[in-house]
Coordinates of C-alpha atoms in Angstrom, one line a residue:
Chain A
M237 CA 53.3 139.1 -2.2
N238 CA 50.7 138.4 -5.1
N239 CA 51.5 139.8 -8.5
G240 CA 49.0 142.6 -8.4
F241 CA 50.4 143.9 -5.1
Y242 CA 54.0 143.5 -6.4
H243 CA 53.2 145.6 -9.4
R244 CA 51.4 148.4 -7.3
V245 CA 54.4 148.5 -5.0
D246 CA 56.8 148.5 -7.9
R247 CA 55.0 151.3 -9.7
L248 CA 54.9 153.5 -6.6
Y249 CA 58.5 152.9 -5.9
R250 CA 59.6 153.7 -9.5
K251 CA 58.4 157.3 -8.8
V252 CA 60.8 157.5 -5.8
E253 CA 63.7 156.1 -8.0
L254 CA 62.8 158.6 -10.8
A255 CA 63.0 161.5 -8.4
A256 CA 66.4 160.2 -7.2
I257 CA 67.8 159.7 -10.7
V258 CA 66.5 163.2 -11.9
L259 CA 68.5 164.7 -9.0
A260 CA 71.5 162.5 -9.9
G261 CA 71.3 163.6 -13.6
L262 CA 71.3 167.2 -12.6
V263 CA 74.3 166.6 -10.3
I264 CA 76.2 164.9 -13.2
L265 CA 75.6 168.0 -15.4
A266 CA 76.5 170.3 -12.5
V267 CA 79.8 168.6 -11.7
M268 CA 80.7 168.6 -15.4
A269 CA 80.2 172.3 -15.6
L270 CA 81.9 172.9 -12.3
V271 CA 85.0 170.9 -13.0
S272 CA 85.3 172.3 -16.5
T273 CA 84.9 175.9 -15.4
D274 CA 87.5 175.4 -12.7
A275 CA 89.9 173.8 -15.1
V276 CA 89.5 176.5 -17.6
L277 CA 89.8 179.3 -15.1
R278 CA 92.8 177.8 -13.3
R279 CA 94.8 177.0 -16.4
G280 CA 93.7 179.9 -18.5
L281 CA 93.3 182.8 -16.0
D282 CA 95.1 181.5 -13.0
Y283 CA 91.9 182.0 -11.0
P284 CA 90.9 178.7 -9.6
L285 CA 87.5 177.9 -8.0
T286 CA 89.0 176.9 -4.7
F287 CA 85.7 175.3 -3.5
Q288 CA 85.4 173.0 -6.5
L289 CA 87.6 170.1 -5.4
P290 CA 86.0 169.6 -1.9
L291 CA 82.5 170.3 -3.2
S292 CA 82.9 167.9 -6.1
E293 CA 84.6 165.2 -4.3
N294 CA 82.8 165.1 -1.0
Y295 CA 79.4 166.0 -2.0
L296 CA 78.5 165.9 -5.6
L297 CA 80.4 162.7 -6.5
V298 CA 78.8 160.9 -3.6
A299 CA 75.4 162.1 -4.3
L300 CA 75.6 161.3 -8.1
T301 CA 76.7 157.6 -7.5
M302 CA 74.4 157.0 -4.6
L303 CA 71.3 158.5 -6.1
S304 CA 71.8 156.5 -9.3
L305 CA 72.1 153.0 -7.5
A306 CA 68.5 151.9 -7.4
W307 CA 67.4 153.2 -10.8
G308 CA 70.5 152.0 -12.3
Y309 CA 70.0 148.4 -10.9
R310 CA 66.4 148.4 -12.2
R311 CA 67.5 149.5 -15.7
G312 CA 69.9 146.6 -16.0
G313 CA 73.1 148.2 -14.5
T314 CA 74.5 144.9 -13.2
I315 CA 76.8 142.2 -14.3
R316 CA 76.0 138.7 -13.4
V317 CA 77.0 135.2 -14.7
H318 CA 74.0 133.3 -16.1
I319 CA 75.6 130.1 -17.2
L320 CA 74.4 127.8 -14.3
I321 CA 71.2 129.6 -13.6
D322 CA 70.0 129.1 -17.2
A323 CA 71.0 125.5 -17.1
L324 CA 69.1 124.7 -13.8
P325 CA 65.4 123.9 -13.7
R326 CA 63.2 126.9 -12.9
T327 CA 62.0 125.3 -9.8
V328 CA 65.6 125.5 -8.4
S329 CA 66.9 128.6 -10.2
V330 CA 64.1 131.0 -9.3
P331 CA 64.4 130.4 -5.5
I332 CA 68.1 130.7 -5.8
L333 CA 67.8 134.1 -7.5
R334 CA 65.3 135.3 -4.9
I335 CA 67.6 134.2 -2.0
G336 CA 70.5 136.0 -3.8
L337 CA 68.5 139.2 -4.1
G338 CA 67.4 138.9 -0.4
I339 CA 71.0 138.5 0.8
S340 CA 72.2 141.4 -1.5
S341 CA 69.4 143.6 0.0
I342 CA 70.6 142.8 3.6
Y343 CA 74.2 143.5 2.5
I344 CA 73.4 146.9 1.0
L345 CA 71.1 147.8 4.0
A346 CA 74.0 147.0 6.4
L347 CA 76.3 149.3 4.5
G348 CA 73.6 152.1 4.6
V349 CA 72.9 151.6 8.3
L350 CA 76.5 151.7 9.3
A351 CA 77.2 154.9 7.1
Y352 CA 74.0 156.3 8.8
S353 CA 75.7 156.0 12.2
T354 CA 78.7 158.0 10.9
F355 CA 76.4 160.6 9.4
H356 CA 74.5 160.8 12.7
E357 CA 77.8 161.2 14.8
A358 CA 79.1 163.9 12.5
L359 CA 75.8 165.8 12.6
V360 CA 75.5 165.6 16.3
N361 CA 79.2 166.6 16.9
N362 CA 78.9 169.2 14.2
E363 CA 82.1 167.9 12.6
V364 CA 83.7 170.0 9.8
Q365 CA 86.6 169.5 7.4
M366 CA 88.6 172.6 7.8
G367 CA 89.9 174.6 4.8
V368 CA 89.2 178.0 3.1
I369 CA 85.6 177.0 3.8
D370 CA 84.6 174.7 6.7
W371 CA 82.8 171.8 5.1
P372 CA 80.3 169.9 7.1
V373 CA 81.3 166.2 7.2
A374 CA 77.8 165.0 7.9
W375 CA 76.3 166.2 4.6
S376 CA 79.0 164.2 2.7
W377 CA 77.9 161.0 4.4
F378 CA 74.2 161.8 4.1
W379 CA 73.9 160.5 0.6
I380 CA 75.1 157.0 1.5
P381 CA 72.2 155.8 3.7
V382 CA 69.9 157.4 1.2
G383 CA 71.4 155.6 -1.8
C384 CA 72.0 152.3 -0.1
G385 CA 68.4 152.5 1.5
L386 CA 66.9 153.1 -1.9
L387 CA 68.8 150.2 -3.5
A388 CA 68.1 147.9 -0.5
V389 CA 64.4 148.5 -0.9
R390 CA 64.6 147.9 -4.7
L391 CA 66.4 144.6 -4.1
A392 CA 63.8 143.6 -1.5
I393 CA 61.0 144.4 -4.0
E394 CA 62.7 142.3 -6.6
V395 CA 62.6 139.4 -4.3
F396 CA 58.9 139.2 -4.9
K397 CA 59.1 139.7 -8.7
P398 CA 56.8 137.3 -10.6
E399 CA 58.7 134.3 -11.7
D400 CA 58.5 135.1 -15.5
E401 CA 59.9 138.6 -15.0
L402 CA 62.7 137.5 -12.7
L403 CA 63.8 134.8 -15.1
P404 CA 62.3 135.4 -18.5
R405 CA 61.5 132.2 -20.5
D406 CA 63.1 132.1 -24.0
E407 CA 59.8 132.1 -25.7
D408 CA 58.7 135.2 -23.7
V409 CA 61.8 137.1 -24.9
T410 CA 61.1 136.1 -28.5
D411 CA 57.4 137.2 -28.1
K412 CA 58.5 140.6 -26.8
E413 CA 61.1 141.1 -29.6
I414 CA 58.5 140.2 -32.2
T415 CA 56.0 142.6 -30.6
A416 CA 58.6 145.4 -30.5
E417 CA 59.4 144.9 -34.1
Chain B
M1233 CA 91.9 127.2 4.6
T1234 CA 90.0 130.4 5.4
T1235 CA 91.3 131.9 2.1
L1236 CA 90.0 128.9 0.1
A1237 CA 86.7 129.2 1.9
G1238 CA 86.4 132.9 1.1
I1239 CA 87.3 132.4 -2.6
G1240 CA 85.0 129.4 -2.8
L1241 CA 82.1 131.4 -1.4
L1242 CA 82.7 134.1 -3.8
I1243 CA 82.8 131.7 -6.7
V1244 CA 79.5 130.0 -5.6
L1245 CA 77.7 133.3 -5.2
I1246 CA 78.8 134.4 -8.7
V1247 CA 78.0 131.1 -10.3
L1248 CA 74.5 131.1 -8.6
G1249 CA 73.7 134.4 -10.4
M1250 CA 74.2 137.0 -7.8
P1251 CA 75.3 140.3 -9.2
I1252 CA 79.0 140.4 -9.1
G1253 CA 79.3 143.6 -7.1
Y1254 CA 77.2 142.2 -4.3
A1255 CA 78.8 138.8 -4.5
L1256 CA 82.1 140.4 -3.9
G1257 CA 80.8 142.4 -0.9
V1258 CA 78.8 139.6 0.6
A1259 CA 81.7 137.1 0.3
G1260 CA 84.2 139.7 1.5
V1261 CA 82.1 140.5 4.7
M1262 CA 81.3 136.7 5.5
S1263 CA 85.0 135.8 5.0
L1264 CA 86.3 138.7 7.1
L1265 CA 83.9 137.7 9.9
M1266 CA 85.7 134.4 9.9
I1267 CA 89.1 135.9 10.6
A1268 CA 88.5 139.3 12.1
D1269 CA 86.7 140.9 15.0
P1270 CA 83.1 141.8 14.0
V1271 CA 83.8 145.4 15.3
V1272 CA 86.7 145.7 12.8
V1273 CA 84.5 144.3 10.1
A1274 CA 81.8 146.8 10.9
G1275 CA 84.3 149.6 10.9
L1276 CA 85.5 148.5 7.4
M1277 CA 82.0 148.3 6.1
R1278 CA 81.1 151.7 7.5
G1279 CA 83.7 153.5 5.6
V1280 CA 84.0 151.5 2.4
V1281 CA 81.2 153.3 0.3
H1282 CA 82.3 156.8 1.2
H1283 CA 86.0 155.8 0.7
T1284 CA 85.0 154.7 -2.9
T1285 CA 82.7 157.4 -3.9
A1286 CA 84.3 160.5 -2.3
N1287 CA 87.3 160.2 -4.6
F1288 CA 88.1 162.7 -7.3
V1289 CA 89.6 159.9 -9.5
I1290 CA 86.2 158.2 -9.7
L1291 CA 84.9 161.2 -11.6
T1292 CA 86.9 160.0 -14.6
I1293 CA 84.4 157.2 -15.1
P1294 CA 81.1 159.2 -15.4
M1295 CA 82.7 162.1 -17.3
F1296 CA 84.4 160.0 -20.1
I1297 CA 81.1 157.9 -20.3
L1298 CA 79.1 161.1 -20.7
M1299 CA 81.5 162.4 -23.4
S1300 CA 81.0 159.2 -25.4
E1301 CA 77.2 159.3 -24.8
F1302 CA 76.9 162.9 -26.0
L1303 CA 78.9 162.1 -29.1
S1304 CA 76.8 158.9 -29.8
A1305 CA 73.5 160.7 -29.2
G1306 CA 74.6 163.4 -31.6
G1307 CA 75.2 160.9 -34.4
V1308 CA 78.7 161.8 -34.7
A1309 CA 79.9 158.4 -34.3
Q1310 CA 78.1 157.2 -37.4
D1311 CA 79.5 160.0 -39.5
L1312 CA 83.0 159.0 -38.4
M1313 CA 82.3 155.6 -39.8
I1314 CA 81.3 157.0 -43.1
A1315 CA 84.3 159.3 -43.4
C1316 CA 86.6 156.3 -42.8
D1317 CA 84.7 154.4 -45.6
R1318 CA 85.6 157.2 -48.0
L1319 CA 89.3 156.7 -47.2
M1320 CA 89.3 152.9 -47.7
R1321 CA 86.7 152.3 -50.4
R1322 CA 89.3 151.8 -53.3
I1323 CA 90.8 148.7 -51.5
R1324 CA 89.1 145.3 -51.6
G1325 CA 87.3 144.8 -48.3
G1326 CA 87.6 148.5 -47.8
L1327 CA 84.4 148.8 -45.8
A1328 CA 85.6 146.2 -43.3
M1329 CA 88.8 148.2 -42.9
A1330 CA 86.9 151.4 -42.5
C1331 CA 85.1 149.7 -39.5
V1332 CA 88.5 149.1 -37.9
L1333 CA 89.7 152.7 -38.7
A1334 CA 86.3 154.1 -37.4
G1335 CA 86.6 151.8 -34.3
A1336 CA 90.0 153.3 -33.5
V1337 CA 88.8 156.8 -33.9
L1338 CA 85.6 156.1 -31.9
A1339 CA 87.8 154.4 -29.3
A1340 CA 89.5 157.7 -28.7
A1341 CA 86.1 159.4 -28.1
S1342 CA 84.6 156.6 -26.0
G1343 CA 85.7 154.1 -23.4
S1344 CA 83.0 151.6 -24.1
S1345 CA 83.5 148.8 -26.6
T1346 CA 79.8 147.8 -26.6
A1347 CA 78.8 151.3 -27.4
S1348 CA 81.2 151.3 -30.3
V1349 CA 80.0 148.0 -31.7
A1350 CA 76.3 149.0 -31.4
T1351 CA 77.0 152.3 -33.3
M1352 CA 79.0 150.6 -36.1
I1353 CA 76.8 147.7 -36.6
R1354 CA 73.9 150.0 -37.2
S1355 CA 75.6 152.3 -39.6
A1356 CA 77.8 149.9 -41.5
F1357 CA 76.1 146.5 -41.5
P1358 CA 73.2 147.1 -43.7
T1359 CA 75.5 148.5 -46.4
M1360 CA 77.9 145.7 -46.0
K1361 CA 75.1 143.2 -46.4
K1362 CA 73.8 145.1 -49.5
L1363 CA 77.2 145.2 -51.1
G1364 CA 77.7 141.4 -50.6
Y1365 CA 80.1 141.2 -47.7
D1366 CA 79.8 137.8 -46.0
P1367 CA 77.5 138.3 -42.9
G1368 CA 79.7 136.4 -40.5
F1369 CA 82.8 138.2 -41.6
S1370 CA 81.0 141.6 -41.3
I1371 CA 80.0 141.1 -37.7
A1372 CA 83.4 139.5 -36.9
T1373 CA 85.2 142.7 -38.2
I1374 CA 82.8 145.1 -36.5
S1375 CA 83.1 143.1 -33.2
M1376 CA 86.9 143.2 -33.3
A1377 CA 86.9 146.9 -34.2
G1378 CA 84.7 147.5 -31.1
T1379 CA 87.4 146.1 -28.8
L1380 CA 89.8 148.9 -29.6
A1381 CA 87.8 151.1 -27.2
I1382 CA 89.1 149.3 -24.2
M1383 CA 92.7 149.9 -25.1
I1384 CA 92.8 153.3 -26.8
P1385 CA 92.4 156.0 -24.3
P1386 CA 90.0 157.0 -22.6
S1387 CA 89.5 153.4 -21.6
I1388 CA 87.1 152.7 -18.6
A1389 CA 88.9 149.4 -18.1
L1390 CA 92.2 151.2 -17.6
V1391 CA 90.5 153.7 -15.2
I1392 CA 89.3 150.8 -13.1
Y1393 CA 92.7 149.2 -13.2
G1394 CA 94.2 152.5 -12.1
I1395 CA 91.8 153.0 -9.2
I1396 CA 92.4 149.4 -7.9
T1397 CA 96.2 149.6 -8.2
E1398 CA 96.7 153.3 -7.6
E1399 CA 98.8 153.6 -10.8
S1400 CA 98.6 156.9 -12.6
I1401 CA 95.5 156.8 -14.9
G1402 CA 97.1 159.4 -17.1
R1403 CA 100.1 157.2 -17.7
L1404 CA 98.0 154.3 -18.3
F1405 CA 96.0 156.1 -21.0
I1406 CA 99.2 157.3 -22.7
A1407 CA 100.6 153.7 -22.6
G1408 CA 97.5 152.4 -24.4
I1409 CA 98.1 154.6 -27.4
V1410 CA 100.8 152.7 -29.4
P1411 CA 99.4 149.2 -28.5
G1412 CA 95.9 150.5 -29.6
I1413 CA 97.3 151.7 -32.9
L1414 CA 99.3 148.5 -33.5
T1415 CA 96.2 146.5 -32.8
A1416 CA 94.2 148.5 -35.4
I1417 CA 97.0 147.9 -37.9
G1418 CA 97.0 144.2 -37.0
Y1419 CA 93.2 144.0 -37.6
I1420 CA 93.5 145.7 -41.0
L1421 CA 96.4 143.2 -42.0
T1422 CA 94.2 140.3 -40.8
I1423 CA 91.3 141.5 -43.1
L1424 CA 93.7 141.6 -46.0
Y1425 CA 94.8 138.1 -45.2
C1426 CA 91.3 136.8 -44.9
V1427 CA 90.3 138.4 -48.1
W1428 CA 93.4 137.0 -49.8
R1429 CA 92.6 133.5 -48.4
N1430 CA 89.0 133.6 -49.3
P1431 CA 88.0 136.4 -51.8
S1432 CA 84.4 135.4 -51.7
L1433 CA 84.1 137.1 -48.2
V1434 CA 84.0 140.5 -49.8
P1435 CA 82.7 142.0 -53.1
Q1436 CA 85.1 143.1 -56.0
V1437 CA 86.1 146.8 -55.6
S1438 CA 84.6 147.6 -59.0
D1439 CA 81.2 146.1 -57.8
E1440 CA 81.3 148.1 -54.6
L1441 CA 82.1 151.3 -56.3
A1442 CA 79.4 150.7 -59.0
A1443 CA 76.8 150.0 -56.3
Q1444 CA 77.8 153.2 -54.5
K1445 CA 77.6 155.3 -57.7
Q1446 CA 74.1 154.0 -58.3
G1447 CA 73.2 155.1 -54.9
D1448 CA 72.8 151.6 -53.7
N1449 CA 74.4 152.5 -50.5
S1450 CA 72.7 153.7 -47.3
L1451 CA 75.9 155.4 -46.0
E1452 CA 75.2 159.1 -46.1
Q1453 CA 77.2 161.4 -44.0
K1454 CA 75.0 164.0 -42.3
G1455 CA 77.5 166.2 -40.6
R1456 CA 81.2 167.1 -40.2
V1457 CA 83.6 164.9 -38.4
W1458 CA 86.6 167.3 -38.0
P1459 CA 85.3 168.8 -34.7
V1460 CA 85.3 165.3 -33.1
L1461 CA 88.9 164.8 -34.4
V1462 CA 89.9 168.1 -32.9
L1463 CA 88.3 167.2 -29.6
I1464 CA 90.2 163.8 -29.6
V1465 CA 93.5 165.4 -30.4
L1466 CA 93.0 168.0 -27.6
V1467 CA 92.1 165.4 -25.0
L1468 CA 95.0 163.3 -26.0
G1469 CA 97.4 166.3 -26.2
C1470 CA 96.3 167.6 -22.7
L1471 CA 96.8 164.1 -21.3
Y1472 CA 100.2 163.7 -22.7
T1473 CA 101.4 167.2 -21.7
G1474 CA 99.8 166.9 -18.2
V1475 CA 98.0 170.3 -18.7
A1476 CA 94.9 168.7 -16.9
T1477 CA 94.2 165.6 -14.8
P1478 CA 92.2 162.8 -16.5
S1479 CA 89.2 163.7 -14.3
E1480 CA 89.3 167.3 -15.5
L1481 CA 89.8 166.2 -19.1
G1482 CA 86.8 163.9 -18.8
A1483 CA 84.6 166.9 -17.6
L1484 CA 86.1 169.2 -20.3
G1485 CA 85.6 166.5 -23.0
A1486 CA 82.0 165.9 -21.9
A1487 CA 81.2 169.6 -21.9
A1488 CA 82.9 170.1 -25.3
A1489 CA 81.0 167.1 -26.7
L1490 CA 77.6 168.5 -25.5
L1491 CA 78.4 172.0 -26.8
M1492 CA 79.5 170.6 -30.1
S1493 CA 76.4 168.5 -30.6
L1494 CA 74.2 171.5 -29.6
M1495 CA 75.9 173.9 -31.9
M1496 CA 75.7 171.4 -34.7
R1497 CA 72.0 170.9 -33.7
R1498 CA 72.5 167.2 -33.6
I1499 CA 71.2 166.5 -30.1
S1500 CA 67.7 166.8 -28.7
F1501 CA 66.6 167.3 -25.1
K1502 CA 65.6 163.6 -25.1
G1503 CA 69.1 162.7 -26.4
I1504 CA 70.7 164.6 -23.4
V1505 CA 68.4 162.9 -21.0
T1506 CA 69.2 159.4 -22.5
A1507 CA 72.9 160.2 -22.4
V1508 CA 72.9 161.4 -18.8
G1509 CA 70.7 158.4 -17.7
N1510 CA 73.0 155.9 -19.4
T1511 CA 76.0 157.5 -17.7
A1512 CA 74.3 157.2 -14.3
R1513 CA 73.4 153.6 -14.9
T1514 CA 77.0 152.5 -15.9
T1515 CA 78.6 154.6 -13.1
A1516 CA 76.3 153.0 -10.4
M1517 CA 77.1 149.5 -11.8
I1518 CA 80.9 150.2 -11.8
V1519 CA 80.9 151.8 -8.3
T1520 CA 79.0 149.0 -6.8
I1521 CA 81.5 146.5 -8.2
I1522 CA 84.4 148.7 -6.9
F1523 CA 83.2 148.9 -3.3
G1524 CA 82.4 145.2 -3.3
A1525 CA 85.9 144.5 -4.6
I1526 CA 87.5 146.7 -1.9
L1527 CA 85.6 144.7 0.8
F1528 CA 86.8 141.5 -0.7
G1529 CA 90.3 143.0 -1.0
Y1530 CA 90.3 143.7 2.8
F1531 CA 89.7 140.0 3.3
M1532 CA 92.6 139.1 0.9
T1533 CA 94.9 141.4 2.8
Y1534 CA 93.9 140.1 6.2
S1535 CA 94.4 136.5 5.0
Q1536 CA 97.9 137.2 3.6
V1537 CA 97.2 135.6 0.3
T1538 CA 99.5 137.6 -1.9
P1539 CA 102.6 137.2 0.3
S1540 CA 101.9 133.5 0.5
I1541 CA 101.7 133.3 -3.3
L1542 CA 104.9 135.3 -3.8
K1543 CA 106.7 133.1 -1.3
W1544 CA 105.4 130.0 -3.0
I1545 CA 106.7 131.3 -6.4
S1546 CA 110.1 132.2 -5.1
E1547 CA 110.5 128.8 -3.4
S1548 CA 109.3 126.9 -6.6
G1549 CA 112.1 128.5 -8.6
M1550 CA 109.7 129.4 -11.4
P1551 CA 111.1 132.1 -13.8
P1552 CA 109.2 135.3 -13.6
L1553 CA 108.4 135.2 -17.3
A1554 CA 106.7 131.8 -16.9
V1555 CA 104.6 133.2 -14.1
L1556 CA 103.6 136.1 -16.3
A1557 CA 102.8 133.7 -19.2
M1558 CA 100.6 131.6 -16.8
I1559 CA 98.8 134.7 -15.5
L1560 CA 98.1 136.0 -19.1
A1561 CA 96.8 132.5 -20.2
F1562 CA 94.6 132.4 -17.1
Y1563 CA 93.2 135.9 -18.1
I1564 CA 92.5 134.7 -21.6
L1565 CA 90.7 131.7 -20.4
L1566 CA 88.7 133.7 -17.7
G1567 CA 87.9 136.4 -20.4
M1568 CA 86.0 133.6 -22.3
V1569 CA 83.5 133.1 -19.4
M1570 CA 83.4 136.3 -17.5
D1571 CA 82.9 140.1 -17.9
Q1572 CA 86.1 142.1 -18.3
F1573 CA 85.3 144.6 -15.5
A1574 CA 84.5 141.8 -13.2
I1575 CA 87.8 140.0 -14.0
I1576 CA 89.8 143.2 -13.4
V1577 CA 88.3 143.9 -10.0
L1578 CA 88.4 140.2 -8.9
T1579 CA 91.9 139.3 -9.9
V1580 CA 93.9 142.5 -10.2
P1581 CA 94.6 143.0 -6.4
I1582 CA 96.4 139.7 -6.3
T1583 CA 98.0 139.5 -9.8
Y1584 CA 99.1 143.1 -9.7
A1585 CA 100.8 142.4 -6.4
V1586 CA 102.4 139.3 -7.7
I1587 CA 103.6 140.8 -10.9
T1588 CA 105.1 144.0 -9.4
G1589 CA 106.5 141.8 -6.7
L1590 CA 108.5 139.9 -9.4
G1591 CA 109.9 143.2 -10.6
F1592 CA 107.6 143.9 -13.6
D1593 CA 106.1 147.3 -14.4
G1594 CA 102.4 147.9 -13.2
I1595 CA 101.5 150.1 -16.1
W1596 CA 102.8 147.6 -18.6
F1597 CA 100.8 144.8 -16.8
G1598 CA 97.6 146.9 -17.1
I1599 CA 98.1 147.2 -20.8
L1600 CA 98.6 143.4 -21.1
I1601 CA 95.5 142.7 -19.0
V1602 CA 93.4 144.9 -21.2
K1603 CA 94.8 143.2 -24.2
T1604 CA 93.7 139.8 -22.9
A1605 CA 90.3 141.4 -22.2
E1606 CA 89.9 142.2 -25.9
V1607 CA 90.2 138.6 -26.6
G1608 CA 87.5 137.7 -24.1
L1609 CA 85.1 140.3 -25.8
V1610 CA 85.0 138.2 -29.0
T1611 CA 85.5 134.6 -27.9
P1612 CA 82.7 132.1 -27.0
P1613 CA 80.8 131.5 -24.8
V1614 CA 80.5 135.0 -23.5
G1615 CA 82.0 137.1 -26.5
L1616 CA 79.8 140.2 -25.6
N1617 CA 80.7 142.1 -28.7
V1618 CA 79.8 139.3 -31.1
F1619 CA 76.5 138.8 -29.3
I1620 CA 75.7 142.5 -29.5
A1621 CA 76.6 142.6 -33.3
S1622 CA 74.6 139.4 -33.8
S1623 CA 71.4 140.5 -32.0
T1624 CA 71.4 143.9 -33.8
S1625 CA 72.2 142.5 -37.3
G1626 CA 70.2 139.2 -37.1
V1627 CA 73.2 137.2 -38.2
P1628 CA 73.7 134.1 -36.0
A1629 CA 76.4 134.6 -33.4
G1630 CA 78.1 131.3 -34.6
A1631 CA 78.7 132.7 -38.0
G1632 CA 80.5 135.6 -36.4
F1633 CA 82.6 133.4 -34.0
R1634 CA 83.7 131.2 -37.0
Q1635 CA 85.3 134.3 -38.7
I1636 CA 86.9 135.5 -35.5
A1637 CA 89.7 132.9 -35.3
P1638 CA 92.2 134.8 -37.5
F1639 CA 91.7 137.8 -35.5
V1640 CA 92.3 135.9 -32.2
V1641 CA 95.6 134.7 -33.7
T1642 CA 96.6 138.3 -34.4
E1643 CA 95.7 139.2 -30.8
I1644 CA 97.9 136.5 -29.5
I1645 CA 100.8 137.6 -31.8
L1646 CA 100.3 141.1 -30.4
I1647 CA 100.3 140.0 -26.8
V1648 CA 103.6 138.2 -27.4
L1649 CA 105.0 141.4 -29.0
L1650 CA 103.9 143.5 -26.1
V1651 CA 105.5 141.1 -23.6
A1652 CA 108.7 140.8 -25.6
F1653 CA 109.0 144.6 -26.1
P1654 CA 107.6 146.4 -23.0
Q1655 CA 108.9 149.7 -24.7
I1656 CA 105.9 149.5 -27.0
S1657 CA 103.7 150.4 -24.1
L1658 CA 106.2 152.2 -21.8
L1659 CA 108.0 154.6 -24.3
L1660 CA 105.3 157.3 -24.3
P1661 CA 104.6 157.3 -20.6
A1662 CA 108.4 157.6 -20.0
L1663 CA 108.4 160.7 -22.3
M1664 CA 105.5 162.3 -20.5
K1665 CA 106.0 165.6 -18.7

């Protein structure tokens, strides 16, 4: 993938990630409001919102974490150890990073595909979790293939990232900092 | 042999720069495939993400992060720093001590030490520099003050420990209060000692007061701090009395922090968007690590590592306290080269089982682990807090690391005290309703 093509794909995909994170943000605020309201009503007025726990736990929490994955990764939401990578020559470290990203993408994709099979089964069999309200199981699982799929694609795109963006040179970082200042 | 291969693969992937969450998952899956039926492995992989995310306890993470983000976005944290300075300014080195006090109060409103350091370095460092505080000493004290956030509740590190070990997060939070306060007192005493040993580290009190009178001080409080203090007291009080669960308190705390910032007109729409975005990013990162760790944990369970270690310890005749001391020393060394969250998810499934298997208390062990993590946050080569303070202030990290040594000694003394007197951590949880 040449740099121009990579940047076009990246720009386009950022819009998809942005849509997902906006939805995740709204879900975060919704779950905050819902859980707070339930806690106040339950403790203060002895009038709990009985639907709060299954709705928050099985749907909103899954959605907010899954929809944040791809955008969160792109915005630096990862922990990695750099010591060896920084010490290796770039001709070695860059391919290693690309292979690592490729393997990570396959791993996340596998999680998404396997979760999709559960979603599909639950949807076809019309499975429900019984309670005061019958909660459809499939829509709790729906967010996992979506979130894992988004992240797997992001990781796959990152495999083709230009070398200097994948592993910034020290002088590049300094230049950027100076420009920012 | 398979166990060693699995652990070796994990170490190789981590060292080769793969993000730790994915390295855990990939190593877990590959290692499981060596010892279990592929259908079983697929079954474990199929359920792991849902099992991790559809869990009400996980809500504690985004909600407490959101509370802290709203308070930071509203600039309340900076005002806290300034109010603490008013309390301490008549003591030599008072501004450094104010950083520790503010760090302790901020810790009670935030679970993130990096956020705490970033806030304090921006609000206090320019003034410390202007008043003549030694730059290395300034970033060292601010970096240390930031570590309080992972001990004093609500601590995200304790939430992760609680999720992995299934210990009560409420009890873990309460257990962190006294050690957190003791740590803050220890840091203040260390500052006094450093100033006594080397008075040139800080200006004379008279010079400091004169500079402040002349307006040569950029510390200017823009709002009231008591609403934040009320919020902190309410959150801790509700935790202690068991009025609400930690997840509910996180949500209530976040909602209260947002309302407070809106009512005080201290947060913009952009600030809310940034706070929510930061929350989503951190939550995604932690959740990815947790489900990777769970997959790797399945491998450890299948390979019977923990029972083998316990058997080896009992056969070796090693006293339990010696085992504990070795584990804590290992954590301190690991903390010097690895991130604290990663250490907890990587090692706790084994060490927790070993320590509780030897008859020690799981909550007490959680507090000890977090205490060792504090050391890792300020010691080279990783020393995240010092690097954050250094990059924001422009002071070389080496200058900060040189001034850290007395604080690390204090930390070691505190760890010894916590080991010798478990009641320091366990008294409050025992009194909980």
